[in-house]
CSV table of C-alpha atoms (C1' of nucleotides) in Angstrom, one decimal:
chain,number,residue,atom,x,y,z
A,113,MET,CA,0.0,0.0,0.0
A,114,LYS,CA,1.7,3.1,-1.2
A,115,LEU,CA,0.9,6.7,-1.9
A,116,SER,CA,2.1,7.9,-5.3
A,117,THR,CA,4.5,10.8,-5.5
A,118,ARG,CA,1.5,13.0,-6.1
A,119,GLY,CA,0.5,12.8,-2.5
A,120,LYS,CA,4.0,13.5,-1.3
A,121,TYR,CA,4.6,16.4,-3.8
A,122,GLY,CA,1.1,17.8,-3.1
A,123,LEU,CA,1.9,17.9,0.6
A,124,TYR,CA,5.3,19.5,0.1
A,125,ALA,CA,3.6,22.1,-2.0
A,126,MET,CA,0.9,22.8,0.5
A,127,TYR,CA,3.4,22.9,3.3
A,128,TYR,CA,5.4,25.4,1.3
A,129,LEU,CA,2.3,27.6,0.8
A,130,ALA,CA,1.4,27.3,4.4
A,131,SER,CA,4.9,28.5,5.4
A,132,HIS,CA,4.5,31.5,3.2
A,133,GLN,CA,1.0,32.4,4.0
A,134,GLY,CA,0.3,36.1,4.1
A,135,GLU,CA,3.3,36.9,1.8
A,136,GLY,CA,1.1,37.2,-1.3
A,137,PRO,CA,0.9,34.7,-4.3
A,138,GLN,CA,3.9,32.4,-4.7
A,139,THR,CA,5.0,31.7,-8.3
A,140,LEU,CA,5.3,28.2,-9.6
A,141,GLN,CA,8.9,28.9,-10.1
A,142,SER,CA,9.5,29.5,-6.4
A,143,ILE,CA,7.3,26.6,-5.2
A,144,SER,CA,9.2,24.2,-7.5
A,145,THR,CA,12.3,24.8,-5.3
A,146,ILE,CA,10.8,22.0,-3.1
A,147,GLY,CA,12.3,19.7,-5.7
A,148,VAL,CA,9.4,19.0,-8.1
A,149,PRO,CA,9.6,19.6,-11.9
A,150,LYS,CA,7.7,22.8,-12.6
A,151,GLN,CA,5.3,21.4,-15.2
A,152,TYR,CA,4.5,18.4,-13.1
A,153,LEU,CA,3.9,20.6,-10.1
A,154,GLU,CA,1.6,22.7,-12.2
A,155,GLN,CA,-0.7,19.8,-12.7
A,156,LEU,CA,-0.8,19.1,-9.0
A,157,LEU,CA,-1.5,22.7,-8.1
A,158,GLY,CA,-4.3,22.6,-10.7
A,159,SER,CA,-5.9,19.8,-8.8
A,160,LEU,CA,-5.4,21.5,-5.5
A,161,ARG,CA,-7.1,24.6,-6.9
A,162,ARG,CA,-10.0,22.7,-8.3
A,163,ALA,CA,-10.4,21.2,-4.8
A,164,GLY,CA,-10.6,24.7,-3.4
A,165,LEU,CA,-7.5,24.4,-1.3
A,166,VAL,CA,-5.5,27.0,-3.1
A,167,SER,CA,-6.5,30.1,-5.0
A,168,THR,CA,-4.6,31.6,-7.9
A,169,VAL,CA,-3.8,35.0,-9.3
A,170,ARG,CA,-3.3,35.0,-13.0
A,171,GLY,CA,-1.1,37.2,-15.0
A,172,ALA,CA,2.1,38.9,-14.1
A,173,GLN,CA,2.8,39.1,-10.3
A,174,GLY,CA,0.4,36.2,-10.0
A,175,GLY,CA,0.9,32.9,-8.3
A,176,TYR,CA,-0.6,30.4,-5.9
A,177,GLN,CA,-1.7,30.9,-2.3
A,178,MET,CA,-3.7,28.9,0.3
A,179,SER,CA,-7.3,29.8,0.3
A,180,ARG,CA,-7.8,29.2,4.0
A,181,PRO,CA,-6.0,28.9,7.3
A,182,ALA,CA,-3.6,26.0,7.7
A,183,ALA,CA,-5.7,24.8,10.6
A,184,GLU,CA,-8.5,24.1,8.3
A,185,VAL,CA,-6.6,22.0,5.8
A,186,SER,CA,-6.3,18.3,6.5
A,187,LEU,CA,-4.1,15.7,5.0
A,188,LEU,CA,-7.2,14.0,3.8
A,189,GLN,CA,-8.2,17.0,1.7
A,190,ILE,CA,-4.8,17.2,0.1
A,191,ILE,CA,-4.5,13.5,-0.7
A,192,ASP,CA,-8.1,13.4,-2.0
A,193,ALA,CA,-7.3,16.4,-4.2
A,194,VAL,CA,-4.2,15.0,-5.9
A,195,GLU,CA,-4.7,11.3,-5.7
A,196,GLY,CA,-8.4,10.9,-5.6
A,197,PRO,CA,-10.3,9.2,-2.8
A,198,ILE,CA,-8.8,6.3,-0.9
A,199,GLU,CA,-10.1,3.0,-2.2
A,200,LEU,CA,-8.6,-0.1,-0.7
A,201,SER,CA,-10.6,-2.1,-3.2
A,202,GLU,CA,-13.1,-1.1,-5.8
A,203,CYS,CA,-15.7,-3.2,-4.0
A,204,THR,CA,-16.0,-0.7,-1.2
A,205,SER,CA,-17.1,2.0,-3.7
A,206,ASP,CA,-18.8,0.0,-6.4
A,207,GLU,CA,-21.6,-2.2,-5.2
A,208,HIS,CA,-21.6,-4.3,-8.4
A,209,SER,CA,-17.9,-4.9,-8.9
A,210,CYS,CA,-18.3,-8.4,-7.5
A,211,ASP,CA,-21.2,-10.8,-7.2
A,212,ARG,CA,-20.5,-11.6,-3.6
A,213,ALA,CA,-22.0,-8.2,-3.0
A,214,CYS,CA,-23.4,-7.1,0.3
A,215,SER,CA,-22.8,-10.2,2.4
A,216,CYS,CA,-19.1,-10.3,1.7
A,217,PRO,CA,-17.0,-10.1,4.9
A,218,VAL,CA,-14.0,-8.9,2.9
A,219,ARG,CA,-16.0,-6.0,1.7
A,220,TRP,CA,-17.1,-5.3,5.3
A,221,VAL,CA,-13.5,-5.2,6.5
A,222,TRP,CA,-12.3,-2.9,3.7
A,223,GLN,CA,-15.0,-0.5,4.7
A,224,GLN,CA,-14.0,-0.6,8.3
A,225,VAL,CA,-10.4,0.1,7.5
A,226,SER,CA,-11.1,2.8,4.9
A,227,GLU,CA,-13.2,4.7,7.4
A,228,ARG,CA,-10.6,4.7,10.1
A,229,ILE,CA,-7.8,5.7,7.7
A,230,ASN,CA,-9.9,8.6,6.4
A,231,ALA,CA,-10.7,9.7,10.0
A,232,GLU,CA,-7.0,9.5,10.8
A,233,LEU,CA,-5.9,11.6,7.8
A,234,ASP,CA,-8.7,14.1,8.4
A,235,GLY,CA,-7.4,14.6,12.0
A,236,ILE,CA,-4.0,15.9,10.9
A,237,LYS,CA,-3.9,19.5,9.7
A,238,LEU,CA,-1.3,21.5,7.9
A,239,SER,CA,-1.0,23.6,11.0
A,240,ASP,CA,0.1,20.5,13.0
A,241,MET,CA,3.1,20.3,10.7
A,242,LEU,CA,4.0,23.9,11.2
A,243,THR,CA,3.9,23.6,15.0
A,244,GLN,CA,5.9,20.3,14.8
A,245,GLN,CA,8.5,22.1,12.8
A,246,ARG,CA,8.8,24.8,15.4
A,247,GLN,CA,9.0,22.3,18.3
A,248,ASP,CA,11.7,20.4,16.4
A,249,GLY,CA,13.6,23.6,16.4
A,250,ASN,CA,16.2,24.3,13.8
A,251,SER,CA,17.4,20.9,14.7
A,252,GLU,CA,20.7,21.2,12.9
A,253,GLN,CA,22.1,18.4,15.0
A,254,CYS,CA,20.8,16.2,12.2
A,255,PRO,CA,23.2,13.5,10.9
A,256,THR,CA,24.5,15.1,7.7
A,257,PRO,CA,23.0,13.2,4.8
A,258,SER,CA,25.8,11.5,2.8
B,924,MET,CA,-4.0,5.3,-2.1
B,925,LYS,CA,-5.0,1.9,-3.2
B,926,LEU,CA,-4.3,-1.6,-2.4
B,927,SER,CA,-3.4,-3.8,-5.4
B,928,THR,CA,-5.5,-6.9,-6.1
B,929,ARG,CA,-2.8,-8.9,-4.3
B,930,GLY,CA,-4.1,-7.7,-1.0
B,931,LYS,CA,-7.7,-8.4,-1.9
B,932,TYR,CA,-7.0,-11.8,-3.4
B,933,GLY,CA,-4.7,-12.7,-0.5
B,934,LEU,CA,-7.5,-11.8,2.0
B,935,TYR,CA,-10.1,-13.8,0.0
B,936,ALA,CA,-7.7,-16.8,0.0
B,937,MET,CA,-7.0,-16.5,3.8
B,938,TYR,CA,-10.7,-16.1,4.5
B,939,TYR,CA,-11.4,-19.2,2.4
B,940,LEU,CA,-8.8,-21.2,4.4
B,941,ALA,CA,-10.2,-19.9,7.7
B,942,SER,CA,-13.6,-21.0,6.7
B,943,HIS,CA,-12.3,-24.5,6.0
B,944,GLN,CA,-10.0,-24.8,8.9
B,945,GLY,CA,-9.9,-28.4,10.3
B,946,GLU,CA,-11.0,-29.9,7.0
B,947,GLY,CA,-7.5,-30.8,6.0
B,948,PRO,CA,-5.4,-29.2,3.2
B,949,GLN,CA,-7.3,-27.4,0.5
B,950,THR,CA,-6.1,-27.7,-3.1
B,951,LEU,CA,-5.2,-24.7,-5.2
B,952,GLN,CA,-8.0,-25.9,-7.5
B,953,SER,CA,-10.6,-25.5,-4.8
B,954,ILE,CA,-9.3,-22.2,-3.4
B,955,SER,CA,-9.3,-20.7,-6.9
B,956,THR,CA,-13.1,-20.9,-6.8
B,957,ILE,CA,-12.9,-17.6,-5.0
B,958,GLY,CA,-12.4,-16.1,-8.5
B,959,VAL,CA,-8.6,-15.8,-8.9
B,960,PRO,CA,-6.6,-17.4,-11.7
B,961,LYS,CA,-4.9,-20.5,-10.3
B,962,GLN,CA,-1.4,-19.6,-11.3
B,963,TYR,CA,-1.7,-16.1,-10.0
B,964,LEU,CA,-3.2,-17.4,-6.7
B,965,GLU,CA,-0.3,-19.8,-6.5
B,966,GLN,CA,2.2,-16.9,-6.3
B,967,LEU,CA,0.2,-15.3,-3.5
B,968,LEU,CA,-0.1,-18.5,-1.5
B,969,GLY,CA,3.6,-18.8,-1.9
B,970,SER,CA,4.1,-15.5,-0.3
B,971,LEU,CA,1.7,-16.4,2.5
B,972,ARG,CA,3.5,-19.6,3.1
B,973,ARG,CA,6.9,-17.8,3.3
B,974,ALA,CA,5.3,-15.4,5.8
B,975,GLY,CA,4.3,-18.4,7.9
B,976,LEU,CA,0.6,-17.8,7.6
B,977,VAL,CA,-0.2,-21.0,5.8
B,978,SER,CA,1.5,-24.3,5.7
B,979,THR,CA,1.4,-26.7,2.8
B,980,VAL,CA,1.3,-30.4,2.1
B,981,ARG,CA,3.0,-31.4,-1.1
B,982,GLY,CA,2.1,-34.3,-3.3
B,983,ALA,CA,-1.2,-36.0,-4.0
B,984,GLN,CA,-3.9,-35.2,-1.4
B,985,GLY,CA,-1.8,-32.1,-0.6
B,986,GLY,CA,-2.9,-28.5,-0.4
B,987,TYR,CA,-2.8,-25.4,1.7
B,988,GLN,CA,-4.1,-24.8,5.2
B,989,MET,CA,-3.8,-22.1,7.9
B,990,SER,CA,-0.9,-22.6,10.2
B,991,ARG,CA,-2.5,-21.0,13.2
B,992,PRO,CA,-5.9,-20.0,14.6
B,993,ALA,CA,-7.9,-17.3,12.8
B,994,ALA,CA,-7.8,-15.2,15.9
B,995,GLU,CA,-4.0,-14.9,15.6
B,996,VAL,CA,-3.9,-13.7,12.0
B,997,SER,CA,-4.3,-10.0,11.4
B,998,LEU,CA,-5.0,-8.0,8.2
B,999,LEU,CA,-1.6,-6.5,8.6
B,1000,GLN,CA,0.1,-9.8,8.4
B,1001,ILE,CA,-1.7,-10.8,5.3
B,1002,ILE,CA,-1.2,-7.5,3.5
B,1003,ASP,CA,2.5,-7.4,4.5
B,1004,ALA,CA,2.9,-10.9,3.2
B,1005,VAL,CA,1.4,-10.3,-0.3
B,1006,GLU,CA,2.1,-6.6,-0.9
B,1007,GLY,CA,5.1,-5.9,1.3
B,1008,PRO,CA,5.1,-3.3,4.1
B,1009,ILE,CA,3.1,-0.2,4.0
B,1010,GLU,CA,5.1,2.8,2.9
B,1011,LEU,CA,3.3,6.0,2.3
B,1012,SER,CA,6.5,7.4,1.0
B,1013,GLU,CA,10.0,6.0,0.7
B,1014,CYS,CA,11.3,8.7,3.0
B,1015,THR,CA,9.7,7.0,6.1
B,1016,SER,CA,11.8,3.9,5.5
B,1017,ASP,CA,14.9,5.2,3.8
B,1018,GLU,CA,16.7,7.9,5.8
B,1019,HIS,CA,18.7,9.0,2.8
B,1020,SER,CA,16.0,9.2,0.1
B,1021,CYS,CA,15.8,13.0,0.5
B,1022,ASP,CA,18.2,15.6,1.8
B,1023,ARG,CA,15.6,17.3,3.9
B,1024,ALA,CA,16.2,14.3,6.1
B,1025,CYS,CA,15.3,14.2,9.8
B,1026,SER,CA,13.9,17.7,10.3
B,1027,CYS,CA,11.3,17.3,7.6
B,1028,PRO,CA,7.8,17.8,8.9
B,1029,VAL,CA,6.4,15.9,5.9
B,1030,ARG,CA,8.5,12.9,6.9
B,1031,TRP,CA,7.2,13.3,10.5
B,1032,VAL,CA,3.6,13.3,9.3
B,1033,TRP,CA,4.0,10.2,7.1
B,1034,GLN,CA,5.4,8.3,10.0
B,1035,GLN,CA,2.5,9.3,12.3
B,1036,VAL,CA,0.0,8.1,9.7
B,1037,SER,CA,1.8,4.9,8.9
B,1038,GLU,CA,2.0,3.9,12.5
B,1039,ARG,CA,-1.7,4.4,13.0
B,1040,ILE,CA,-2.7,2.5,9.9
B,1041,ASN,CA,-0.5,-0.3,10.9
B,1042,ALA,CA,-2.0,-0.4,14.3
B,1043,GLU,CA,-5.5,-0.4,12.8
B,1044,LEU,CA,-4.8,-3.2,10.4
B,1045,ASP,CA,-3.1,-5.3,13.1
B,1046,GLY,CA,-6.2,-4.9,15.3
B,1047,ILE,CA,-8.5,-6.7,12.8
B,1048,LYS,CA,-8.2,-10.5,12.8
B,1049,LEU,CA,-9.4,-13.1,10.4
B,1050,SER,CA,-11.7,-14.3,13.2
B,1051,ASP,CA,-13.4,-11.0,13.3
B,1052,MET,CA,-14.5,-11.6,9.7
B,1053,LEU,CA,-15.8,-15.0,10.5
B,1054,THR,CA,-18.0,-13.7,13.4
B,1055,GLN,CA,-19.1,-10.8,11.2
B,1056,GLN,CA,-20.2,-13.3,8.6
B,1057,ARG,CA,-22.2,-15.2,11.2
B,1058,GLN,CA,-23.9,-12.1,12.6
B,1059,ASP,CA,-24.8,-11.0,9.2
B,1060,GLY,CA,-26.6,-14.3,8.9
B,1061,ASN,CA,-27.2,-15.9,5.6
B,1062,SER,CA,-28.4,-12.5,4.6
B,1063,GLU,CA,-30.1,-13.5,1.4
B,1064,GLN,CA,-32.2,-10.4,1.5
B,1065,CYS,CA,-29.4,-8.9,-0.5
B,1066,PRO,CA,-30.3,-6.9,-3.5
B,1067,THR,CA,-29.7,-9.3,-6.3
B,1068,PRO,CA,-26.7,-8.1,-8.2
B,1069,SER,CA,-27.6,-7.2,-11.8
C,993,DG,C1',2.0,45.5,-26.7
C,994,DG,C1',5.1,42.7,-24.4
C,995,DA,C1',6.6,40.1,-20.5
C,996,DA,C1',5.2,37.4,-16.6
C,997,DA,C1',2.6,33.9,-15.0
C,998,DC,C1',-1.1,30.7,-14.8
C,999,DC,C1',-4.1,27.2,-17.7
C,1000,DC,C1',-4.9,22.9,-20.1
C,1001,DG,C1',-5.1,18.9,-23.1
C,1002,DA,C1',-2.1,15.6,-25.5
C,1003,DT,C1',1.8,12.7,-25.7
C,1004,DT,C1',5.5,9.9,-24.1
C,1005,DA,C1',8.7,7.0,-21.2
C,1006,DA,C1',9.2,4.3,-17.4
C,1007,DA,C1',7.6,1.5,-13.8
C,1008,DA,C1',4.3,-1.5,-11.5
C,1009,DT,C1',0.7,-4.8,-11.9
C,1010,DG,C1',-1.8,-8.8,-13.3
C,1011,DA,C1',-1.5,-12.8,-15.5
C,1012,DT,C1',0.6,-16.7,-18.1
C,1013,DA,C1',4.0,-20.2,-19.3
C,1014,DG,C1',6.6,-24.1,-18.5
C,1015,DG,C1',9.3,-27.0,-16.3
C,1016,DG,C1',10.7,-28.9,-11.5
C,1017,DT,C1',9.9,-31.6,-7.1
C,1018,DA,C1',7.5,-34.1,-3.5
C,1019,DT,C1',4.0,-37.6,-2.2
C,1020,DT,C1',0.4,-40.9,-2.6
C,1021,DC,C1',-1.7,-44.8,-4.5
C,1022,DC,C1',-2.0,-48.6,-7.4
D,1093,DG,C1',8.2,-48.5,-9.5
D,1094,DG,C1',5.5,-45.6,-12.1
D,1095,DA,C1',1.6,-42.8,-13.0
D,1096,DA,C1',-1.1,-39.2,-11.2
D,1097,DT,C1',-1.7,-35.4,-8.1
D,1098,DA,C1',-0.4,-31.2,-6.4
D,1099,DC,C1',2.8,-27.8,-4.7
D,1100,DC,C1',7.2,-25.0,-6.2
D,1101,DC,C1',9.8,-21.6,-8.8
D,1102,DT,C1',11.6,-18.4,-12.2
D,1103,DA,C1',11.0,-16.0,-16.3
D,1104,DT,C1',8.2,-13.7,-19.5
D,1105,DC,C1',4.5,-10.9,-21.4
D,1106,DA,C1',0.6,-7.6,-21.7
D,1107,DT,C1',-1.7,-4.0,-19.6
D,1108,DT,C1',-2.3,-0.2,-16.8
D,1109,DT,C1',-0.7,3.4,-14.0
D,1110,DT,C1',2.5,6.9,-13.0
D,1111,DA,C1',5.7,10.6,-13.8
D,1112,DA,C1',7.1,13.8,-16.7
D,1113,DT,C1',7.3,16.6,-20.9
D,1114,DC,C1',5.5,19.4,-24.7
D,1115,DG,C1',3.4,23.0,-26.8
D,1116,DG,C1',0.3,26.1,-27.2
D,1117,DG,C1',-3.4,29.2,-25.0
D,1118,DT,C1',-5.2,32.9,-21.8
D,1119,DT,C1',-5.0,36.5,-18.3
D,1120,DT,C1',-2.9,40.5,-16.1
D,1121,DC,C1',0.4,44.0,-15.1
D,1122,DC,C1',3.3,47.7,-16.5
DNA sequence: GGAAACCCGATTAAAATGATAGGGTATTCC
DNA sequence: GGAATACCCTATCATTTTAATCGGGTTTCC
């Protein structure tokens, strides 16, 4: 069970925007310093915009910015936006994908797990990451990456 | 975030074996009635065997059977066996996969979520599915699948 | 009007997934 | 002992998904 890079990149991007909230729109150029190819990042930001998480200003001096406070943006919203909804198995979303249908205990268990994961992801907000960062301090006692 | 069919098929297979526990080894042939191509299922059962979840009897009259009670087999074990460990992002497992390294709040959040999902999956046992099935009754009031 | 910057659909390259193929090995039963 | 049964294993292939690129369009500021 893996997230694609979309989720990771999307979260990086949102975290970047959260860190620069109140500084006006950030250009694609500057956001891409998080280490994501500009044109690929553009697609992801498009999804985030369509999901209502970021707003954009077009034209010169334009860019992307968060459309609401970091405390109101959850991991779930970000992942949903860039990767689509979590589906452990198509049978949890599509009733007719298998003929075992409603009495299938496998189906039941997937639903249980999906619900819990969703609740978990929805409980973590972007603001939690910002405060975590602060608590962590400028922890430059990090083992220098080889 | 999706599970591949391996997880689903693996769970179907284990559920089948749990339902036939005590009846002696079940042949690949009979297990494949769950709707999985025999040769593909064979690969999955191989993984489940290597993980210690099923034991096999070779030769004529042989087959597969659970190697311990359903109450001691969790979803996590099954998914780990057939899909490998859950990794939302390679940066939670590999320290050196990104140079942001240890102070990265994104990394922190992935770890949080992974832990919770793992705990969740480990809390659900095969036996829970069996009892759920019984509670559900032979619920043949199901809407007949088209 | 030109430069900055977002918008968007189409295409492509690489990787993962789902499935198949084909031969090998162990065990039972006659 | 040999035929039949049934698991074991690696390699290959086809399909789908993912990651990324391309190339043009539109909006806005100066």
